[in-house]
Amino acid sequence: MQGYIRPDGSVGIRNSVQVIFMVECASHVAKNIAESFQRPDVQFFGFSGCYPSDYGYRLVKNLATHSNVGAVLIVSLGCENFDRDGLAREVKVSGRPCHLLVIQENGGTLETIKRGKALVADMLEEIARVPRREIDFSDLIIGTICGGSDGTSGITGNPAVGRAFDYLLTQGARCMFEESGELIGCEDHMMARAASETAREQIDLAMRKAKRYYSIMGLGSFSNGNAVGGLTTQEEKSLGAYTKSGDSPINGVILPTEVPPRPGLYLMDVVPDGEPRFGYPNINDTSEIIELIATGCHVILFTTGRGSVVGSVISPVIKICNNPQTYRNLSDDMDVNAGRIISEGASLDDVAQDILNCIRAVAGQELSCSERLGHSEFVLTYKAFDYEKSGCRIA
């Protein structure tokens, strides 16, 4: 595996140009600029809301300065509240090429697209000279989520990811799992694995918050699709999701955009702080993926039983299919067939090794299935977190 060396010493496994819109009104221009290049290392994403938020700014800033990003073009309408100048300054301070275009000041749609294409072409030439070095698992941050879970998820792909995590942690990687709302009922299991009393207290607090939030909002993480797929209860789904975390000690709890400070396993608390007012903490799988990437993940391990086809901007998504029938139906979208535990008698260790081999290949520049198919979905939403308390969340 070889990584791209960033000015701060971090390494990335991709070297992309990101075209970032500051409000939905600028998304058409950003989309046209990025898609004109027809190559996987030029992508676009953005924050659609006009009203500013600390969370939204942190999210975009972390994505713009992610170690998989080589350069940035910021596209602003001109009258939105997002701090575009502050973002441009922070990207430039990180050592990346960065340019800012304001549609209201650059002749409108066509002229801004023209200028944007020229700037992206120049930045592609510039970042082609970024130095590289050999990397190993200790250089990587790896996250996991599950989506479209079914009755096979808790006995195939999810525990296989847990086995892979256990190995990655012995190699000095930083690993994270999330979906605290889907882990309700697993509190005692997680607290028993806490690496310190501080970590234990923070797991307890995060899960108490999740239960309160879901109770007040009248929400649940059990869908009709889960039931059709053979899951019978919320508890069964939660335990299946929990197995993705493996058996290693849990070092602490982090919030979205807080990059793990040292090797170890972390629970990411995705439930907003304060009085519940945002609806579902994550409205779909893509918003969860984006939060993991904004928290530093180079690669996302996405397990699915019913099937999913989404990918993401910035970091590769590796699809691990839990169900052999789903794998047959969606083989073009799946990177690892964990369903062979059922259909072929493979062991959890066999599939964990498949996952590790896939991470090595993707970190070595091989495209994941979602990348080859051109998937680059993103969802950035409003939330609120008390980052002033964040120092006590990490053991």
PDB file of C-alpha atoms in Angstrom, residues 94-385:
ATOM      1  CA  SER A  94      -3.510  22.810   5.399  1.00  0.00           C
ATOM      2  CA  GLY A  95      -1.182  23.137   2.402  1.00  0.00           C
ATOM      3  CA  ARG A  96      -3.688  22.148  -0.271  1.00  0.00           C
ATOM      4  CA  PRO A  97      -4.357  24.113  -3.453  1.00  0.00           C
ATOM      5  CA  CYS A  98      -7.672  25.916  -2.997  1.00  0.00           C
ATOM      6  CA  HIS A  99      -9.684  28.395  -5.055  1.00  0.00           C
ATOM      7  CA  LEU A 100     -12.956  30.201  -4.376  1.00  0.00           C
ATOM      8  CA  LEU A 101     -15.554  31.172  -6.980  1.00  0.00           C
ATOM      9  CA  VAL A 102     -18.579  33.330  -6.155  1.00  0.00           C
ATOM     10  CA  ILE A 103     -21.319  32.944  -8.754  1.00  0.00           C
ATOM     11  CA  GLN A 104     -22.791  36.404  -8.113  1.00  0.00           C
ATOM     12  CA  GLU A 105     -19.354  37.928  -8.748  1.00  0.00           C
ATOM     13  CA  ASN A 106     -18.190  35.736 -11.643  1.00  0.00           C
ATOM     14  CA  GLY A 107     -20.743  36.275 -14.393  1.00  0.00           C
ATOM     15  CA  GLY A 108     -23.327  33.680 -13.404  1.00  0.00           C
ATOM     16  CA  THR A 109     -23.707  29.990 -14.186  1.00  0.00           C
ATOM     17  CA  LEU A 110     -21.871  29.545 -17.497  1.00  0.00           C
ATOM     18  CA  GLU A 111     -18.924  31.783 -16.726  1.00  0.00           C
ATOM     19  CA  THR A 112     -18.431  30.242 -13.270  1.00  0.00           C
ATOM     20  CA  ILE A 113     -18.518  26.727 -14.736  1.00  0.00           C
ATOM     21  CA  LYS A 114     -15.944  27.782 -17.355  1.00  0.00           C
ATOM     22  CA  ARG A 115     -13.614  29.252 -14.750  1.00  0.00           C
ATOM     23  CA  GLY A 116     -14.141  26.305 -12.435  1.00  0.00           C
ATOM     24  CA  LYS A 117     -13.158  23.776 -15.094  1.00  0.00           C
ATOM     25  CA  ALA A 118      -9.930  25.643 -15.777  1.00  0.00           C
ATOM     26  CA  LEU A 119      -9.068  25.814 -12.078  1.00  0.00           C
ATOM     27  CA  VAL A 120      -9.756  22.107 -11.514  1.00  0.00           C
ATOM     28  CA  ALA A 121      -7.582  21.188 -14.517  1.00  0.00           C
ATOM     29  CA  ASP A 122      -4.720  23.254 -13.086  1.00  0.00           C
ATOM     30  CA  MET A 123      -5.095  21.690  -9.630  1.00  0.00           C
ATOM     31  CA  LEU A 124      -5.100  18.160 -11.077  1.00  0.00           C
ATOM     32  CA  GLU A 125      -1.708  18.877 -12.642  1.00  0.00           C
ATOM     33  CA  GLU A 126      -0.429  20.341  -9.371  1.00  0.00           C
ATOM     34  CA  ILE A 127      -1.498  17.472  -7.090  1.00  0.00           C
ATOM     35  CA  ALA A 128      -0.126  14.864  -9.504  1.00  0.00           C
ATOM     36  CA  ARG A 129       3.243  15.779  -7.986  1.00  0.00           C
ATOM     37  CA  VAL A 130       2.213  14.983  -4.377  1.00  0.00           C
ATOM     38  CA  PRO A 131       4.870  12.640  -2.876  1.00  0.00           C
ATOM     39  CA  ARG A 132       3.989   9.124  -1.776  1.00  0.00           C
ATOM     40  CA  ARG A 133       5.309   6.566   0.691  1.00  0.00           C
ATOM     41  CA  GLU A 134       4.664   3.016   1.773  1.00  0.00           C
ATOM     42  CA  ILE A 135       1.911   2.713   4.378  1.00  0.00           C
ATOM     43  CA  ASP A 136       0.474  -0.049   6.532  1.00  0.00           C
ATOM     44  CA  PHE A 137      -2.619  -0.581   8.651  1.00  0.00           C
ATOM     45  CA  SER A 138      -1.236   1.653  11.409  1.00  0.00           C
ATOM     46  CA  ASP A 139      -1.646   4.638   9.063  1.00  0.00           C
ATOM     47  CA  LEU A 140      -5.346   3.995   8.524  1.00  0.00           C
ATOM     48  CA  ILE A 141      -8.594   5.020  10.192  1.00  0.00           C
ATOM     49  CA  ILE A 142     -11.386   2.575   9.341  1.00  0.00           C
ATOM     50  CA  GLY A 143     -15.077   2.920  10.100  1.00  0.00           C
ATOM     51  CA  THR A 144     -17.997   0.547   9.820  1.00  0.00           C
ATOM     52  CA  ILE A 145     -21.754   0.824   9.446  1.00  0.00           C
ATOM     53  CA  CYS A 146     -24.555  -1.563   8.513  1.00  0.00           C
ATOM     54  CA  GLY A 147     -27.550  -0.871   6.302  1.00  0.00           C
ATOM     55  CA  GLY A 148     -30.407  -3.005   5.073  1.00  0.00           C
ATOM     56  CA  SER A 149     -29.810  -5.547   7.834  1.00  0.00           C
ATOM     57  CA  ASP A 150     -31.559  -8.903   7.712  1.00  0.00           C
ATOM     58  CA  GLY A 151     -31.566 -12.219   9.545  1.00  0.00           C
ATOM     59  CA  THR A 152     -28.106 -13.110   8.198  1.00  0.00           C
ATOM     60  CA  SER A 153     -26.355  -9.904   9.273  1.00  0.00           C
ATOM     61  CA  GLY A 154     -25.585 -10.887  12.855  1.00  0.00           C
ATOM     62  CA  ILE A 155     -24.106 -14.270  11.922  1.00  0.00           C
ATOM     63  CA  THR A 156     -22.029 -13.511   8.794  1.00  0.00           C
ATOM     64  CA  GLY A 157     -20.703 -10.112   7.704  1.00  0.00           C
ATOM     65  CA  ASN A 158     -21.127  -8.175  10.946  1.00  0.00           C
ATOM     66  CA  PRO A 159     -19.108 -10.514  13.190  1.00  0.00           C
ATOM     67  CA  ALA A 160     -16.592 -10.972  10.345  1.00  0.00           C
ATOM     68  CA  VAL A 161     -15.996  -7.218  10.380  1.00  0.00           C
ATOM     69  CA  GLY A 162     -15.547  -7.516  14.146  1.00  0.00           C
ATOM     70  CA  ARG A 163     -12.828 -10.142  13.601  1.00  0.00           C
ATOM     71  CA  ALA A 164     -11.159  -7.873  11.022  1.00  0.00           C
ATOM     72  CA  PHE A 165     -11.300  -4.969  13.489  1.00  0.00           C
ATOM     73  CA  ASP A 166      -9.642  -7.079  16.177  1.00  0.00           C
ATOM     74  CA  TYR A 167      -6.737  -7.796  13.808  1.00  0.00           C
ATOM     75  CA  LEU A 168      -6.471  -4.199  12.562  1.00  0.00           C
ATOM     76  CA  LEU A 169      -6.250  -2.973  16.155  1.00  0.00           C
ATOM     77  CA  THR A 170      -3.295  -5.281  16.848  1.00  0.00           C
ATOM     78  CA  GLN A 171      -1.572  -3.585  13.902  1.00  0.00           C
ATOM     79  CA  GLY A 172      -2.042  -0.086  15.337  1.00  0.00           C
ATOM     80  CA  ALA A 173      -5.041   1.052  13.280  1.00  0.00           C
ATOM     81  CA  ARG A 174      -7.757   3.389  14.512  1.00  0.00           C
ATOM     82  CA  CYS A 175     -11.206   1.848  14.138  1.00  0.00           C
ATOM     83  CA  MET A 176     -14.654   3.238  14.858  1.00  0.00           C
ATOM     84  CA  PHE A 177     -18.233   2.039  14.920  1.00  0.00           C
ATOM     85  CA  GLU A 178     -21.373   4.127  15.415  1.00  0.00           C
ATOM     86  CA  GLU A 179     -25.173   3.984  15.166  1.00  0.00           C
ATOM     87  CA  SER A 180     -25.660   4.417  18.914  1.00  0.00           C
ATOM     88  CA  GLY A 181     -29.429   4.515  18.356  1.00  0.00           C
ATOM     89  CA  GLU A 182     -29.199   1.029  16.894  1.00  0.00           C
ATOM     90  CA  LEU A 183     -27.101  -0.219  19.810  1.00  0.00           C
ATOM     91  CA  ILE A 184     -29.727   0.424  22.480  1.00  0.00           C
ATOM     92  CA  GLY A 185     -29.786  -2.664  24.688  1.00  0.00           C
ATOM     93  CA  CYS A 186     -26.062  -3.341  24.229  1.00  0.00           C
ATOM     94  CA  GLU A 187     -24.911  -0.831  26.845  1.00  0.00           C
ATOM     95  CA  ASP A 188     -23.733  -3.379  29.383  1.00  0.00           C
ATOM     96  CA  HIS A 189     -21.787  -5.306  26.744  1.00  0.00           C
ATOM     97  CA  MET A 190     -19.967  -2.158  25.617  1.00  0.00           C
ATOM     98  CA  MET A 191     -19.284  -0.860  29.116  1.00  0.00           C
ATOM     99  CA  ALA A 192     -17.802  -4.241  30.068  1.00  0.00           C
ATOM    100  CA  ARG A 193     -15.255  -3.720  27.275  1.00  0.00           C
ATOM    101  CA  ALA A 194     -14.343  -0.144  28.215  1.00  0.00           C
ATOM    102  CA  ALA A 195     -10.583   0.395  28.319  1.00  0.00           C
ATOM    103  CA  SER A 196     -10.911   2.764  31.301  1.00  0.00           C
ATOM    104  CA  GLU A 197     -13.439   4.057  33.783  1.00  0.00           C
ATOM    105  CA  THR A 198     -13.666   7.276  31.764  1.00  0.00           C
ATOM    106  CA  ALA A 199     -14.529   5.300  28.636  1.00  0.00           C
ATOM    107  CA  ARG A 200     -17.115   3.323  30.591  1.00  0.00           C
ATOM    108  CA  GLU A 201     -18.789   6.503  31.854  1.00  0.00           C
ATOM    109  CA  GLN A 202     -18.836   8.047  28.395  1.00  0.00           C
ATOM    110  CA  ILE A 203     -20.392   4.952  26.806  1.00  0.00           C
ATOM    111  CA  ASP A 204     -23.055   5.024  29.514  1.00  0.00           C
ATOM    112  CA  LEU A 205     -23.758   8.738  28.937  1.00  0.00           C
ATOM    113  CA  ALA A 206     -23.903   8.361  25.151  1.00  0.00           C
ATOM    114  CA  MET A 207     -26.339   5.478  25.332  1.00  0.00           C
ATOM    115  CA  ARG A 208     -28.527   7.175  27.939  1.00  0.00           C
ATOM    116  CA  LYS A 209     -28.725  10.167  25.608  1.00  0.00           C
ATOM    117  CA  ALA A 210     -29.632   7.927  22.656  1.00  0.00           C
ATOM    118  CA  LYS A 211     -32.427   6.217  24.596  1.00  0.00           C
ATOM    119  CA  ARG A 212     -33.821   9.558  25.764  1.00  0.00           C
ATOM    120  CA  TYR A 213     -33.650  11.069  22.273  1.00  0.00           C
ATOM    121  CA  TYR A 214     -35.359   8.136  20.582  1.00  0.00           C
ATOM    122  CA  SER A 215     -37.995   7.938  23.299  1.00  0.00           C
ATOM    123  CA  ILE A 216     -38.916  11.629  23.147  1.00  0.00           C
ATOM    124  CA  MET A 217     -38.982  11.701  19.341  1.00  0.00           C
ATOM    125  CA  GLY A 218     -40.935   8.445  19.173  1.00  0.00           C
ATOM    126  CA  LEU A 219     -38.332   6.893  16.901  1.00  0.00           C
ATOM    127  CA  GLY A 220     -36.982   3.409  16.417  1.00  0.00           C
ATOM    128  CA  SER A 221     -34.304   1.912  14.209  1.00  0.00           C
ATOM    129  CA  PHE A 222     -36.303  -1.166  13.230  1.00  0.00           C
ATOM    130  CA  SER A 223     -37.709  -0.879   9.689  1.00  0.00           C
ATOM    131  CA  ASN A 224     -40.161  -2.895   7.647  1.00  0.00           C
ATOM    132  CA  GLY A 225     -37.241  -4.015   5.493  1.00  0.00           C
ATOM    133  CA  ASN A 226     -35.528  -5.505   8.542  1.00  0.00           C
ATOM    134  CA  ALA A 227     -38.644  -7.517   9.371  1.00  0.00           C
ATOM    135  CA  VAL A 228     -39.085  -8.741   5.795  1.00  0.00           C
ATOM    136  CA  GLY A 229     -35.436  -9.790   5.918  1.00  0.00           C
ATOM    137  CA  GLY A 230     -36.062 -12.055   8.906  1.00  0.00           C
ATOM    138  CA  LEU A 231     -35.179  -9.934  11.930  1.00  0.00           C
ATOM    139  CA  THR A 232     -37.770 -10.353  14.670  1.00  0.00           C
ATOM    140  CA  THR A 233     -36.993  -7.714  17.315  1.00  0.00           C
ATOM    141  CA  GLN A 234     -35.091  -4.501  17.946  1.00  0.00           C
ATOM    142  CA  GLU A 235     -32.859  -6.456  20.347  1.00  0.00           C
ATOM    143  CA  GLU A 236     -31.912  -8.967  17.668  1.00  0.00           C
ATOM    144  CA  LYS A 237     -31.015  -6.176  15.255  1.00  0.00           C
ATOM    145  CA  SER A 238     -29.004  -4.322  17.915  1.00  0.00           C
ATOM    146  CA  LEU A 239     -26.968  -7.376  18.866  1.00  0.00           C
ATOM    147  CA  GLY A 240     -26.240  -8.069  15.218  1.00  0.00           C
ATOM    148  CA  ALA A 241     -25.069  -4.487  14.672  1.00  0.00           C
ATOM    149  CA  TYR A 242     -22.970  -4.647  17.832  1.00  0.00           C
ATOM    150  CA  THR A 243     -20.935  -7.603  16.541  1.00  0.00           C
ATOM    151  CA  LYS A 244     -19.254  -5.293  14.001  1.00  0.00           C
ATOM    152  CA  SER A 245     -17.226  -3.833  16.860  1.00  0.00           C
ATOM    153  CA  GLY A 246     -15.405  -7.101  17.584  1.00  0.00           C
ATOM    154  CA  ASP A 247     -14.075  -8.030  21.022  1.00  0.00           C
ATOM    155  CA  SER A 248     -11.297  -5.492  21.655  1.00  0.00           C
ATOM    156  CA  PRO A 249     -11.360  -2.861  24.415  1.00  0.00           C
ATOM    157  CA  ILE A 250     -13.268   0.326  23.575  1.00  0.00           C
ATOM    158  CA  ASN A 251     -10.955   3.299  24.083  1.00  0.00           C
ATOM    159  CA  GLY A 252     -13.533   6.056  24.208  1.00  0.00           C
ATOM    160  CA  VAL A 253     -16.450   7.934  22.689  1.00  0.00           C
ATOM    161  CA  ILE A 254     -16.004  10.574  19.989  1.00  0.00           C
ATOM    162  CA  LEU A 255     -18.315  13.002  18.221  1.00  0.00           C
ATOM    163  CA  PRO A 256     -18.558  13.473  14.454  1.00  0.00           C
ATOM    164  CA  THR A 257     -15.511  15.478  13.205  1.00  0.00           C
ATOM    165  CA  GLU A 258     -13.366  14.489  16.242  1.00  0.00           C
ATOM    166  CA  VAL A 259     -10.541  12.454  14.737  1.00  0.00           C
ATOM    167  CA  PRO A 260      -9.394   9.620  17.051  1.00  0.00           C
ATOM    168  CA  PRO A 261      -6.212  10.852  18.741  1.00  0.00           C
ATOM    169  CA  ARG A 262      -4.428   7.523  18.999  1.00  0.00           C
ATOM    170  CA  PRO A 263      -4.722   3.875  17.891  1.00  0.00           C
ATOM    171  CA  GLY A 264      -7.670   1.999  19.314  1.00  0.00           C
ATOM    172  CA  LEU A 265     -11.383   1.328  18.993  1.00  0.00           C
ATOM    173  CA  TYR A 266     -13.930   4.127  19.374  1.00  0.00           C
ATOM    174  CA  LEU A 267     -17.699   4.474  19.537  1.00  0.00           C
ATOM    175  CA  MET A 268     -18.905   7.504  17.582  1.00  0.00           C
ATOM    176  CA  ASP A 269     -21.849   9.234  19.270  1.00  0.00           C
ATOM    177  CA  VAL A 270     -24.078  10.458  16.419  1.00  0.00           C
ATOM    178  CA  VAL A 271     -27.077  11.550  18.520  1.00  0.00           C
ATOM    179  CA  PRO A 272     -27.304  15.372  18.799  1.00  0.00           C
ATOM    180  CA  ASP A 273     -26.755  17.020  22.178  1.00  0.00           C
ATOM    181  CA  GLY A 274     -29.358  19.167  23.895  1.00  0.00           C
ATOM    182  CA  GLU A 275     -33.116  18.918  23.612  1.00  0.00           C
ATOM    183  CA  PRO A 276     -34.220  16.604  20.778  1.00  0.00           C
ATOM    184  CA  ARG A 277     -35.261  18.686  17.777  1.00  0.00           C
ATOM    185  CA  PHE A 278     -33.641  17.272  14.651  1.00  0.00           C
ATOM    186  CA  GLY A 279     -35.742  14.180  13.921  1.00  0.00           C
ATOM    187  CA  TYR A 280     -33.769  11.060  13.054  1.00  0.00           C
ATOM    188  CA  PRO A 281     -30.115  11.438  14.126  1.00  0.00           C
ATOM    189  CA  ASN A 282     -29.120  10.145  10.673  1.00  0.00           C
ATOM    190  CA  ILE A 283     -31.762  10.223   7.969  1.00  0.00           C
ATOM    191  CA  ASN A 284     -30.097   7.502   5.894  1.00  0.00           C
ATOM    192  CA  ASP A 285     -26.957   5.380   5.540  1.00  0.00           C
ATOM    193  CA  THR A 286     -25.201   8.009   3.438  1.00  0.00           C
ATOM    194  CA  SER A 287     -25.328  10.616   6.210  1.00  0.00           C
ATOM    195  CA  GLU A 288     -23.709   8.079   8.547  1.00  0.00           C
ATOM    196  CA  ILE A 289     -20.963   7.372   6.014  1.00  0.00           C
ATOM    197  CA  ILE A 290     -20.230  11.080   5.612  1.00  0.00           C
ATOM    198  CA  GLU A 291     -19.923  11.558   9.385  1.00  0.00           C
ATOM    199  CA  LEU A 292     -17.443   8.693   9.585  1.00  0.00           C
ATOM    200  CA  ILE A 293     -15.392  10.196   6.750  1.00  0.00           C
ATOM    201  CA  ALA A 294     -15.476  13.646   8.392  1.00  0.00           C
ATOM    202  CA  THR A 295     -14.088  11.919  11.494  1.00  0.00           C
ATOM    203  CA  GLY A 296     -11.050  10.819   9.509  1.00  0.00           C
ATOM    204  CA  CYS A 297     -11.926   7.420   8.035  1.00  0.00           C
ATOM    205  CA  HIS A 298      -9.879   6.424   4.997  1.00  0.00           C
ATOM    206  CA  VAL A 299     -12.163   3.446   4.276  1.00  0.00           C
ATOM    207  CA  ILE A 300     -15.732   2.529   5.229  1.00  0.00           C
ATOM    208  CA  LEU A 301     -16.795  -1.104   5.745  1.00  0.00           C
ATOM    209  CA  PHE A 302     -20.511  -1.263   4.905  1.00  0.00           C
ATOM    210  CA  THR A 303     -22.281  -4.510   5.743  1.00  0.00           C
ATOM    211  CA  THR A 304     -25.681  -5.229   4.212  1.00  0.00           C
ATOM    212  CA  GLY A 305     -28.130  -8.105   4.162  1.00  0.00           C
ATOM    213  CA  ARG A 306     -30.973  -6.774   2.008  1.00  0.00           C
ATOM    214  CA  GLY A 307     -28.534  -4.934  -0.265  1.00  0.00           C
ATOM    215  CA  SER A 308     -27.343  -1.373  -0.851  1.00  0.00           C
ATOM    216  CA  VAL A 309     -25.657   0.325  -3.774  1.00  0.00           C
ATOM    217  CA  VAL A 310     -24.448   3.640  -2.276  1.00  0.00           C
ATOM    218  CA  GLY A 311     -20.864   4.803  -2.191  1.00  0.00           C
ATOM    219  CA  SER A 312     -19.458   8.144  -1.108  1.00  0.00           C
ATOM    220  CA  VAL A 313     -17.271  11.058  -1.966  1.00  0.00           C
ATOM    221  CA  ILE A 314     -13.710  11.203  -0.612  1.00  0.00           C
ATOM    222  CA  SER A 315     -13.297   7.734   0.964  1.00  0.00           C
ATOM    223  CA  PRO A 316     -13.905   4.315  -0.618  1.00  0.00           C
ATOM    224  CA  VAL A 317     -16.861   2.284   0.624  1.00  0.00           C
ATOM    225  CA  ILE A 318     -16.272  -1.483   0.771  1.00  0.00           C
ATOM    226  CA  LYS A 319     -19.547  -3.416   0.579  1.00  0.00           C
ATOM    227  CA  ILE A 320     -19.724  -6.639   2.576  1.00  0.00           C
ATOM    228  CA  CYS A 321     -22.761  -8.707   1.648  1.00  0.00           C
ATOM    229  CA  ASN A 322     -24.187 -10.794   4.478  1.00  0.00           C
ATOM    230  CA  ASN A 323     -26.723 -12.811   2.496  1.00  0.00           C
ATOM    231  CA  PRO A 324     -25.702 -15.241  -0.295  1.00  0.00           C
ATOM    232  CA  GLN A 325     -28.932 -14.646  -2.208  1.00  0.00           C
ATOM    233  CA  THR A 326     -28.433 -10.885  -2.083  1.00  0.00           C
ATOM    234  CA  TYR A 327     -24.875 -11.359  -3.276  1.00  0.00           C
ATOM    235  CA  ARG A 328     -26.113 -13.254  -6.316  1.00  0.00           C
ATOM    236  CA  ASN A 329     -28.625 -10.505  -7.064  1.00  0.00           C
ATOM    237  CA  LEU A 330     -26.211  -7.582  -6.527  1.00  0.00           C
ATOM    238  CA  SER A 331     -22.770  -9.042  -7.164  1.00  0.00           C
ATOM    239  CA  ASP A 332     -21.639  -6.034  -9.239  1.00  0.00           C
ATOM    240  CA  ASP A 333     -22.133  -3.811  -6.189  1.00  0.00           C
ATOM    241  CA  MET A 334     -20.529  -6.076  -3.582  1.00  0.00           C
ATOM    242  CA  ASP A 335     -16.837  -6.315  -2.711  1.00  0.00           C
ATOM    243  CA  VAL A 336     -16.922  -9.209  -0.211  1.00  0.00           C
ATOM    244  CA  ASN A 337     -19.293 -12.181  -0.105  1.00  0.00           C
ATOM    245  CA  ALA A 338     -19.768 -12.844   3.599  1.00  0.00           C
ATOM    246  CA  GLY A 339     -22.791 -14.947   2.691  1.00  0.00           C
ATOM    247  CA  ARG A 340     -20.467 -17.792   1.800  1.00  0.00           C
ATOM    248  CA  ILE A 341     -20.426 -18.550   5.524  1.00  0.00           C
ATOM    249  CA  ILE A 342     -23.946 -19.859   4.900  1.00  0.00           C
ATOM    250  CA  SER A 343     -23.665 -21.146   1.338  1.00  0.00           C
ATOM    251  CA  GLU A 344     -20.131 -22.584   1.366  1.00  0.00           C
ATOM    252  CA  GLY A 345     -19.328 -23.267   5.008  1.00  0.00           C
ATOM    253  CA  ALA A 346     -16.640 -20.583   5.201  1.00  0.00           C
ATOM    254  CA  SER A 347     -15.592 -19.455   8.684  1.00  0.00           C
ATOM    255  CA  LEU A 348     -15.738 -15.990  10.186  1.00  0.00           C
ATOM    256  CA  ASP A 349     -11.945 -15.896  10.027  1.00  0.00           C
ATOM    257  CA  ASP A 350     -12.051 -16.734   6.310  1.00  0.00           C
ATOM    258  CA  VAL A 351     -14.339 -13.778   5.601  1.00  0.00           C
ATOM    259  CA  ALA A 352     -12.373 -11.504   7.943  1.00  0.00           C
ATOM    260  CA  GLN A 353      -9.316 -12.305   5.829  1.00  0.00           C
ATOM    261  CA  ASP A 354     -11.295 -11.458   2.676  1.00  0.00           C
ATOM    262  CA  ILE A 355     -12.129  -8.095   4.251  1.00  0.00           C
ATOM    263  CA  LEU A 356      -8.491  -7.403   5.179  1.00  0.00           C
ATOM    264  CA  ASN A 357      -7.358  -8.350   1.670  1.00  0.00           C
ATOM    265  CA  CYS A 358      -9.953  -5.991   0.219  1.00  0.00           C
ATOM    266  CA  ILE A 359      -8.796  -3.132   2.449  1.00  0.00           C
ATOM    267  CA  ARG A 360      -5.205  -3.725   1.287  1.00  0.00           C
ATOM    268  CA  ALA A 361      -6.264  -3.712  -2.364  1.00  0.00           C
ATOM    269  CA  VAL A 362      -8.406  -0.576  -2.063  1.00  0.00           C
ATOM    270  CA  ALA A 363      -5.710   1.235  -0.071  1.00  0.00           C
ATOM    271  CA  GLY A 364      -3.315   0.178  -2.828  1.00  0.00           C
ATOM    272  CA  GLN A 365      -5.343   2.130  -5.429  1.00  0.00           C
ATOM    273  CA  GLU A 366      -7.716  -0.612  -6.595  1.00  0.00           C
ATOM    274  CA  LEU A 367     -11.212   0.880  -6.874  1.00  0.00           C
ATOM    275  CA  SER A 368     -14.016  -0.485  -4.736  1.00  0.00           C
ATOM    276  CA  CYS A 369     -17.181  -1.608  -6.525  1.00  0.00           C
ATOM    277  CA  SER A 370     -19.021   1.595  -5.671  1.00  0.00           C
ATOM    278  CA  GLU A 371     -16.104   3.662  -7.002  1.00  0.00           C
ATOM    279  CA  ARG A 372     -15.983   1.713 -10.268  1.00  0.00           C
ATOM    280  CA  LEU A 373     -19.729   2.232 -10.705  1.00  0.00           C
ATOM    281  CA  GLY A 374     -19.417   5.970 -10.096  1.00  0.00           C
ATOM    282  CA  HIS A 375     -21.292   6.136  -6.785  1.00  0.00           C
ATOM    283  CA  SER A 376     -20.398   9.291  -4.854  1.00  0.00           C
ATOM    284  CA  GLU A 377     -23.431  10.013  -2.701  1.00  0.00           C
ATOM    285  CA  PHE A 378     -23.403  12.497   0.175  1.00  0.00           C
ATOM    286  CA  VAL A 379     -25.851  13.916   2.720  1.00  0.00           C
ATOM    287  CA  LEU A 380     -24.924  16.760   5.079  1.00  0.00           C
ATOM    288  CA  THR A 381     -27.587  17.694   7.614  1.00  0.00           C
ATOM    289  CA  TYR A 382     -28.120  20.008  10.583  1.00  0.00           C
ATOM    290  CA  LYS A 383     -27.184  18.793  14.059  1.00  0.00           C
ATOM    291  CA  ALA A 384     -25.869  20.302  17.274  1.00  0.00           C
ATOM    292  CA  PHE A 385     -23.136  18.964  19.571  1.00  0.00           C
TER     293      PHE A 385
END
